[in-house]
């Protein structure tokens, strides 16, 4: 007669799941039809919900309702895997499949994000793990095949000289830029960020001291490089439309194996960096990174290798940098050949001593 609060929370959680018609799980199992797959997922999800407290269920509801825009803490659950039909999956993979990526298959396709408490527990095999689906991203890197809907376009490095000359102001001044506020001149930053609209840099260089930084235009709560606070000048319609798509933007983090970019927005970002290619490859790649995906944009060892293999004929190319365009791609596969034609883009300048 009287339904409990817990029953209501579980019902809301099940209603918030991804559209299972996009899942394609039934094609993986010859003996499972769509109805069997749906029932198997529902049983597994309810078994997992039983292991969570009421306050954890409520927290999960709020996280899903905000679609990750609200930075919440970890949701801990037992590490034991759950049966989905004839297969077993870890709890965090199950929730990521239900609420973010219906086509997710394996745990190695995921990357734990740096703001997850479990990120700092590497090397410890605890009895529980975080199952907050917004504490994970899909992995997209040059070492693994990109998702089927992504593009990787080639960018001729011989054309970099034209590109570099169009914004040489930054190359001459980014180390000692007089427009940097006093509290960012001190040593200790690991990178500086420059925001551009077409060929014009907007605002000051932003020095990053913390291990990670959020770059966003609109975020309910959060600290970092807020593009929405930059001065508004005479902007084209293309810039205004693209600015409206940045939203939660991206998370840039310095980790043990390099610098990672996580696309938090609802639109793709496009990344180009010298260390994403081998020294023998003349063409640099422009990688399309879908919402919810992460890509490593810098690796120190590769940067050193690129520097040692450079020659005068290669043209100017800074191996300690990366460029990210919001929503719009560039290169041979797009109408824009150079990143300076993109409405809104970001330059990452790594601070490498010596």
Short mmCIF file of C-alpha atoms in Angstrom, two decimals:
data_model
loop_
_atom_site.label_atom_id
_atom_site.label_comp_id
_atom_site.label_asym_id
_atom_site.label_seq_id
_atom_site.Cartn_x
_atom_site.Cartn_y
_atom_site.Cartn_z
CA UNK A 1 0.00 0.00 0.00
CA UNK A 2 2.78 2.43 0.93
CA UNK A 3 5.83 2.40 -1.27
CA UNK A 4 9.13 3.10 0.47
CA UNK A 5 11.56 5.90 -0.34
CA UNK A 6 14.06 3.29 -1.46
CA UNK A 7 11.57 1.81 -3.93
CA UNK A 8 11.03 5.26 -5.44
CA UNK A 9 14.78 5.87 -5.81
CA UNK A 10 15.34 2.53 -7.54
CA UNK A 11 12.46 3.20 -9.90
CA UNK A 12 13.90 6.61 -10.81
CA UNK A 13 17.31 5.07 -11.41
CA UNK A 14 15.92 2.45 -13.76
CA UNK A 15 13.98 5.08 -15.72
CA UNK A 16 17.16 7.11 -16.22
CA UNK A 17 19.00 4.34 -18.03
CA UNK A 18 20.29 4.75 -21.58
CA UNK A 19 18.11 3.77 -24.50
CA UNK A 20 18.77 0.05 -24.71
CA UNK A 21 17.77 -0.05 -28.37
CA UNK A 22 21.23 1.40 -29.06
CA UNK A 23 23.02 -1.14 -26.93
CA UNK A 24 23.49 -3.94 -29.43
CA UNK A 25 24.11 -6.45 -26.67
CA UNK A 26 21.75 -9.01 -28.16
CA UNK A 27 24.02 -9.32 -31.18
CA UNK A 28 26.83 -10.43 -28.89
CA UNK A 29 24.97 -13.44 -27.57
CA UNK A 30 23.36 -15.81 -30.05
CA UNK A 31 21.01 -17.24 -27.45
CA UNK A 32 19.89 -13.89 -26.07
CA UNK A 33 17.19 -11.76 -27.62
CA UNK A 34 16.43 -8.11 -26.80
CA UNK A 35 13.96 -9.05 -24.07
CA UNK A 36 16.41 -11.45 -22.42
CA UNK A 37 19.13 -8.79 -22.54
CA UNK A 38 16.84 -6.18 -20.99
CA UNK A 39 15.77 -8.55 -18.23
CA UNK A 40 19.36 -9.57 -17.52
CA UNK A 41 20.47 -5.96 -17.19
CA UNK A 42 17.50 -5.12 -15.00
CA UNK A 43 18.19 -8.04 -12.64
CA UNK A 44 21.90 -7.14 -12.41
CA UNK A 45 21.14 -3.47 -11.82
CA UNK A 46 18.69 -4.25 -9.02
CA UNK A 47 21.20 -6.62 -7.42
CA UNK A 48 23.71 -3.78 -7.43
CA UNK A 49 21.21 -1.26 -6.06
CA UNK A 50 20.52 -3.60 -3.15
CA UNK A 51 24.16 -3.21 -2.09
CA UNK A 52 23.90 0.58 -1.89
CA UNK A 53 22.50 2.58 1.01
CA UNK A 54 19.54 4.91 0.57
CA UNK A 55 21.75 8.02 0.67
CA UNK A 56 24.04 6.49 -1.97
CA UNK A 57 21.05 5.76 -4.21
CA UNK A 58 19.87 9.34 -3.80
CA UNK A 59 23.35 10.64 -4.61
CA UNK A 60 23.41 8.51 -7.76
CA UNK A 61 20.03 9.93 -8.82
CA UNK A 62 21.34 13.49 -8.44
CA UNK A 63 24.54 12.69 -10.35
CA UNK A 64 22.62 11.20 -13.26
CA UNK A 65 20.12 14.06 -13.33
CA UNK A 66 22.97 16.58 -13.63
CA UNK A 67 24.68 14.51 -16.36
CA UNK A 68 28.00 14.93 -14.63
CA UNK A 69 27.90 18.73 -14.36
CA UNK A 70 27.67 18.44 -10.59
CA UNK A 71 30.99 17.26 -9.15
CA UNK A 72 30.01 14.62 -6.60
CA UNK A 73 32.04 12.21 -4.55
CA UNK A 74 32.60 8.51 -5.02
CA UNK A 75 29.88 5.90 -4.68
CA UNK A 76 31.50 2.82 -3.19
CA UNK A 77 30.24 -0.69 -3.84
CA UNK A 78 31.65 -4.22 -3.45
CA UNK A 79 34.20 -5.15 -6.11
CA UNK A 80 32.50 -8.50 -6.88
CA UNK A 81 31.40 -8.84 -10.51
CA UNK A 82 27.75 -9.20 -11.48
CA UNK A 83 26.14 -11.62 -13.90
CA UNK A 84 24.52 -10.15 -17.00
CA UNK A 85 23.08 -13.10 -18.83
CA UNK A 86 25.98 -15.49 -19.38
CA UNK A 87 28.71 -12.93 -18.74
CA UNK A 88 30.07 -11.16 -15.69
CA UNK A 89 30.87 -7.45 -15.52
CA UNK A 90 32.35 -5.23 -12.79
CA UNK A 91 29.87 -2.90 -11.05
CA UNK A 92 31.32 0.30 -12.53
CA UNK A 93 31.19 -1.15 -16.05
CA UNK A 94 27.53 -2.09 -15.55
CA UNK A 95 26.56 1.43 -14.44
CA UNK A 96 28.61 3.07 -17.20
CA UNK A 97 26.84 0.82 -19.70
CA UNK A 98 23.42 1.63 -18.29
CA UNK A 99 23.83 5.38 -17.95
CA UNK A 100 26.49 6.55 -20.40
CA UNK A 101 27.65 4.11 -23.08
CA UNK A 102 25.29 1.26 -23.96
CA UNK A 103 27.92 -0.27 -26.28
CA UNK A 104 30.57 -0.52 -23.53
CA UNK A 105 31.95 -4.05 -23.25
CA UNK A 106 35.13 -4.19 -21.14
CA UNK A 107 36.74 -2.45 -18.18
CA UNK A 108 39.90 -1.65 -20.17
CA UNK A 109 37.83 0.66 -22.38
CA UNK A 110 37.44 2.98 -19.39
CA UNK A 111 39.80 5.46 -17.77
CA UNK A 112 39.29 6.57 -14.20
CA UNK A 113 39.32 10.36 -13.93
CA UNK A 114 41.70 12.25 -11.68
CA UNK A 115 39.01 13.73 -9.40
CA UNK A 116 37.87 10.24 -8.37
CA UNK A 117 39.18 9.30 -4.94
CA UNK A 118 40.00 5.82 -6.24
CA UNK A 119 42.39 7.42 -8.76
CA UNK A 120 44.83 8.07 -5.94
CA UNK A 121 44.56 4.51 -4.61
CA UNK A 122 46.50 2.93 -7.46
CA UNK A 123 48.29 -0.26 -6.50
CA UNK A 124 45.83 -1.09 -3.73
CA UNK A 125 43.29 -3.87 -4.20
CA UNK A 126 40.52 -2.88 -1.84
CA UNK A 127 37.29 -4.74 -1.26
CA UNK A 128 35.28 -1.89 -2.85
CA UNK A 129 35.51 0.36 -5.87
CA UNK A 130 33.88 3.57 -7.07
CA UNK A 131 30.88 3.01 -9.33
CA UNK A 132 30.05 6.66 -10.03
CA UNK A 133 29.66 6.52 -13.84
CA UNK A 134 30.81 10.13 -14.20
CA UNK A 135 34.13 9.32 -12.54
CA UNK A 136 35.11 7.42 -15.70
CA UNK A 137 35.70 8.27 -19.34
CA UNK A 138 35.98 6.22 -22.50
CA UNK A 139 39.53 5.76 -23.70
CA UNK A 140 40.56 7.23 -27.03
CA UNK A 141 44.26 7.24 -27.84
CA UNK A 142 46.54 6.81 -30.85
CA UNK A 143 47.59 3.41 -29.49
CA UNK A 144 44.05 1.99 -29.72
CA UNK A 145 41.53 2.14 -32.57
CA UNK A 146 39.36 5.28 -32.29
CA UNK A 147 35.57 4.89 -31.97
CA UNK A 148 33.75 4.14 -35.20
CA UNK A 149 32.12 7.57 -35.37
CA UNK A 150 35.39 9.46 -34.91
CA UNK A 151 37.67 11.01 -37.49
CA UNK A 152 41.43 11.32 -37.63
CA UNK A 153 42.49 13.70 -40.37
CA UNK A 154 46.02 14.36 -41.54
CA UNK A 155 47.62 17.77 -41.23
CA UNK A 156 50.72 18.46 -43.31
CA UNK A 157 53.54 19.62 -41.05
CA UNK A 158 55.02 21.61 -43.91
CA UNK A 159 52.06 23.97 -43.51
CA UNK A 160 52.85 24.64 -39.87
CA UNK A 161 55.07 27.57 -40.83
CA UNK A 162 52.06 29.38 -42.30
CA UNK A 163 50.11 28.60 -39.14
CA UNK A 164 52.88 29.69 -36.77
CA UNK A 165 53.41 33.01 -38.52
CA UNK A 166 49.75 33.86 -38.04
CA UNK A 167 50.11 33.99 -34.26
CA UNK A 168 53.85 34.59 -33.65
CA UNK A 169 52.93 37.00 -30.86
CA UNK A 170 52.30 34.04 -28.57
CA UNK A 171 55.53 32.29 -29.53
CA UNK A 172 57.57 35.40 -28.67
CA UNK A 173 55.81 36.28 -25.42
CA UNK A 174 54.35 33.16 -23.85
CA UNK A 175 57.34 32.67 -21.52
CA UNK A 176 57.36 36.26 -20.21
CA UNK A 177 53.93 37.60 -21.03
CA UNK A 178 53.39 40.97 -19.35
CA UNK A 179 49.62 40.46 -19.38
CA UNK A 180 49.83 37.62 -16.86
CA UNK A 181 48.54 38.60 -13.44
CA UNK A 182 51.09 38.77 -10.62
CA UNK A 183 49.88 35.64 -8.85
CA UNK A 184 50.66 33.52 -11.92
CA UNK A 185 54.17 34.81 -12.66
CA UNK A 186 55.72 32.71 -9.89
CA UNK A 187 57.47 29.50 -10.85
CA UNK A 188 55.70 26.21 -10.36
CA UNK A 189 53.14 26.17 -13.17
CA UNK A 190 53.24 23.10 -15.38
CA UNK A 191 51.46 24.65 -18.34
CA UNK A 192 49.89 27.84 -19.60
CA UNK A 193 46.66 28.04 -21.56
CA UNK A 194 45.86 30.47 -24.36
CA UNK A 195 42.31 30.84 -25.63
CA UNK A 196 41.87 31.91 -29.24
CA UNK A 197 38.99 32.94 -31.47
CA UNK A 198 40.13 32.52 -35.06
CA UNK A 199 43.46 34.42 -35.24
CA UNK A 200 42.95 36.57 -32.15
CA UNK A 201 43.99 35.57 -28.66
CA UNK A 202 41.35 36.48 -26.10
CA UNK A 203 42.30 37.33 -22.53
CA UNK A 204 45.53 36.66 -20.66
CA UNK A 205 47.54 33.47 -20.57
CA UNK A 206 46.28 31.22 -17.79
CA UNK A 207 48.98 29.51 -15.71
CA UNK A 208 48.09 26.11 -14.22
CA UNK A 209 49.65 25.09 -10.90
CA UNK A 210 47.26 22.39 -9.71
CA UNK A 211 47.52 18.83 -11.13
CA UNK A 212 44.30 19.35 -13.08
CA UNK A 213 42.28 22.24 -14.46
CA UNK A 214 38.80 22.63 -15.86
CA UNK A 215 38.35 24.75 -18.98
CA UNK A 216 34.70 25.64 -19.44
CA UNK A 217 32.25 28.26 -20.60
CA UNK A 218 29.30 27.30 -18.44
CA UNK A 219 29.51 25.13 -15.33
CA UNK A 220 27.12 25.31 -12.34
CA UNK A 221 29.90 24.74 -9.85
CA UNK A 222 33.62 24.50 -10.40
CA UNK A 223 36.93 26.34 -10.50
CA UNK A 224 39.31 26.75 -13.38
CA UNK A 225 39.68 28.64 -16.64
CA UNK A 226 36.20 30.06 -17.26
CA UNK A 227 35.98 31.26 -20.87
CA UNK A 228 32.65 32.88 -20.11
CA UNK A 229 34.41 35.45 -17.91
CA UNK A 230 36.62 36.70 -20.72
CA UNK A 231 35.83 40.04 -22.28
CA UNK A 232 33.24 40.15 -25.02
CA UNK A 233 34.37 41.94 -28.15
CA UNK A 234 33.09 42.06 -31.72
CA UNK A 235 32.47 38.37 -32.30
CA UNK A 236 31.20 36.69 -35.43
CA UNK A 237 28.09 34.54 -35.45
CA UNK A 238 30.29 31.46 -35.85
CA UNK A 239 32.20 32.31 -32.66
CA UNK A 240 28.99 32.95 -30.74
CA UNK A 241 27.48 29.65 -31.87
CA UNK A 242 30.63 27.72 -31.00
CA UNK A 243 30.97 29.45 -27.62
CA UNK A 244 27.46 28.23 -26.87
CA UNK A 245 28.59 24.65 -27.47
CA UNK A 246 31.59 24.65 -25.14
CA UNK A 247 29.47 24.17 -22.01
CA UNK A 248 31.38 22.03 -19.49
CA UNK A 249 34.37 22.09 -21.83
CA UNK A 250 37.20 19.79 -20.90
CA UNK A 251 39.34 18.61 -18.03
CA UNK A 252 43.10 18.79 -18.47
CA UNK A 253 45.18 16.74 -16.03
CA UNK A 254 48.87 16.11 -15.50
CA UNK A 255 49.33 12.45 -14.60
CA UNK A 256 52.23 10.05 -14.20
CA UNK A 257 52.19 8.93 -17.82
CA UNK A 258 51.53 12.31 -19.43
CA UNK A 259 48.89 14.99 -19.89
CA UNK A 260 45.30 13.90 -20.55
CA UNK A 261 42.30 15.77 -21.93
CA UNK A 262 38.76 14.65 -21.03
CA UNK A 263 35.90 15.98 -23.14
CA UNK A 264 33.16 17.03 -20.71
CA UNK A 265 31.05 18.89 -23.24
CA UNK A 266 28.17 17.60 -25.35
CA UNK A 267 30.06 18.20 -28.58
CA UNK A 268 33.32 16.77 -29.96
CA UNK A 269 36.69 18.40 -29.51
CA UNK A 270 39.59 18.13 -31.96
CA UNK A 271 43.17 17.61 -30.80
CA UNK A 272 46.50 18.06 -32.55
CA UNK A 273 49.87 17.59 -30.85
CA UNK A 274 53.31 16.59 -32.14
CA UNK A 275 53.65 13.78 -29.60
CA UNK A 276 50.54 12.06 -30.98
CA UNK A 277 52.57 10.97 -34.02
CA UNK A 278 55.83 9.11 -34.57
CA UNK A 279 58.99 10.95 -35.60
CA UNK A 280 58.96 9.17 -38.97
CA UNK A 281 55.47 10.42 -39.83
CA UNK A 282 55.42 13.68 -41.75
CA UNK A 283 51.71 14.30 -41.34
CA UNK A 284 50.37 15.33 -37.96
CA UNK A 285 46.96 14.01 -37.03
CA UNK A 286 43.89 15.89 -35.95
CA UNK A 287 41.95 13.56 -33.65
CA UNK A 288 38.23 13.85 -33.07
CA UNK A 289 37.42 13.11 -29.42
CA UNK A 290 33.76 12.45 -28.72
CA UNK A 291 31.90 13.60 -25.59
CA UNK A 292 32.84 11.46 -22.61
CA UNK A 293 36.15 10.33 -24.11
CA UNK A 294 39.71 10.99 -22.91
CA UNK A 295 42.93 11.19 -24.90
CA UNK A 296 46.55 11.57 -23.87
CA UNK A 297 47.76 14.78 -25.49
CA UNK A 298 51.34 14.91 -24.25
CA UNK A 299 54.05 12.46 -23.24
CA UNK A 300 57.45 13.70 -22.06
CA UNK A 301 59.50 10.86 -23.58
CA UNK A 302 57.95 11.39 -27.00
CA UNK A 303 58.51 15.13 -26.73
CA UNK A 304 62.22 14.55 -26.10
CA UNK A 305 62.38 12.16 -29.06
CA UNK A 306 60.68 14.67 -31.35
CA UNK A 307 63.08 17.38 -30.27
CA UNK A 308 66.15 15.21 -30.92
CA UNK A 309 64.87 14.18 -34.37
CA UNK A 310 63.93 17.65 -35.57
CA UNK A 311 65.80 19.18 -38.50
CA UNK A 312 65.91 22.69 -40.02
CA UNK A 313 63.82 21.52 -42.93
CA UNK A 314 60.93 20.39 -40.77
CA UNK A 315 59.62 23.89 -40.14
CA UNK A 316 58.67 25.31 -36.71
CA UNK A 317 57.01 22.76 -34.47
CA UNK A 318 56.88 22.95 -30.68
CA UNK A 319 56.80 19.39 -29.26
CA UNK A 320 55.81 20.80 -25.86
CA UNK A 321 52.45 22.07 -27.02
CA UNK A 322 49.00 20.90 -28.06
CA UNK A 323 46.02 22.53 -29.74
CA UNK A 324 42.38 21.78 -29.07
CA UNK A 325 39.47 23.13 -31.09
CA UNK A 326 35.95 23.18 -29.66
CA UNK A 327 33.18 21.66 -31.82
CA UNK A 328 34.91 22.41 -35.16
CA UNK A 329 37.60 20.34 -36.84
CA UNK A 330 40.33 21.40 -39.24
CA UNK A 331 42.58 19.76 -41.79
CA UNK A 332 42.12 18.12 -45.22
CA UNK A 333 38.84 16.44 -44.27
CA UNK A 334 37.19 19.66 -43.18
CA UNK A 335 36.42 23.00 -44.78
CA UNK A 336 38.90 24.66 -42.41
CA UNK A 337 42.49 23.87 -43.33
CA UNK A 338 44.15 25.57 -40.35
CA UNK A 339 43.22 25.84 -36.72
CA UNK A 340 43.28 29.64 -37.01
CA UNK A 341 40.10 29.24 -39.06
CA UNK A 342 38.34 27.55 -36.13
CA UNK A 343 36.00 29.84 -34.15
CA UNK A 344 37.14 28.79 -30.65
CA UNK A 345 40.31 26.92 -29.76
CA UNK A 346 42.81 26.41 -27.00
CA UNK A 347 46.60 26.22 -27.01
CA UNK A 348 48.39 24.27 -24.27
CA UNK A 349 51.98 25.36 -23.65
CA UNK A 350 53.85 22.92 -21.44
CA UNK A 351 56.50 24.26 -19.08
CA UNK A 352 59.47 21.94 -19.42
CA UNK A 353 62.62 23.23 -17.67
CA UNK A 354 65.74 23.31 -19.74
#
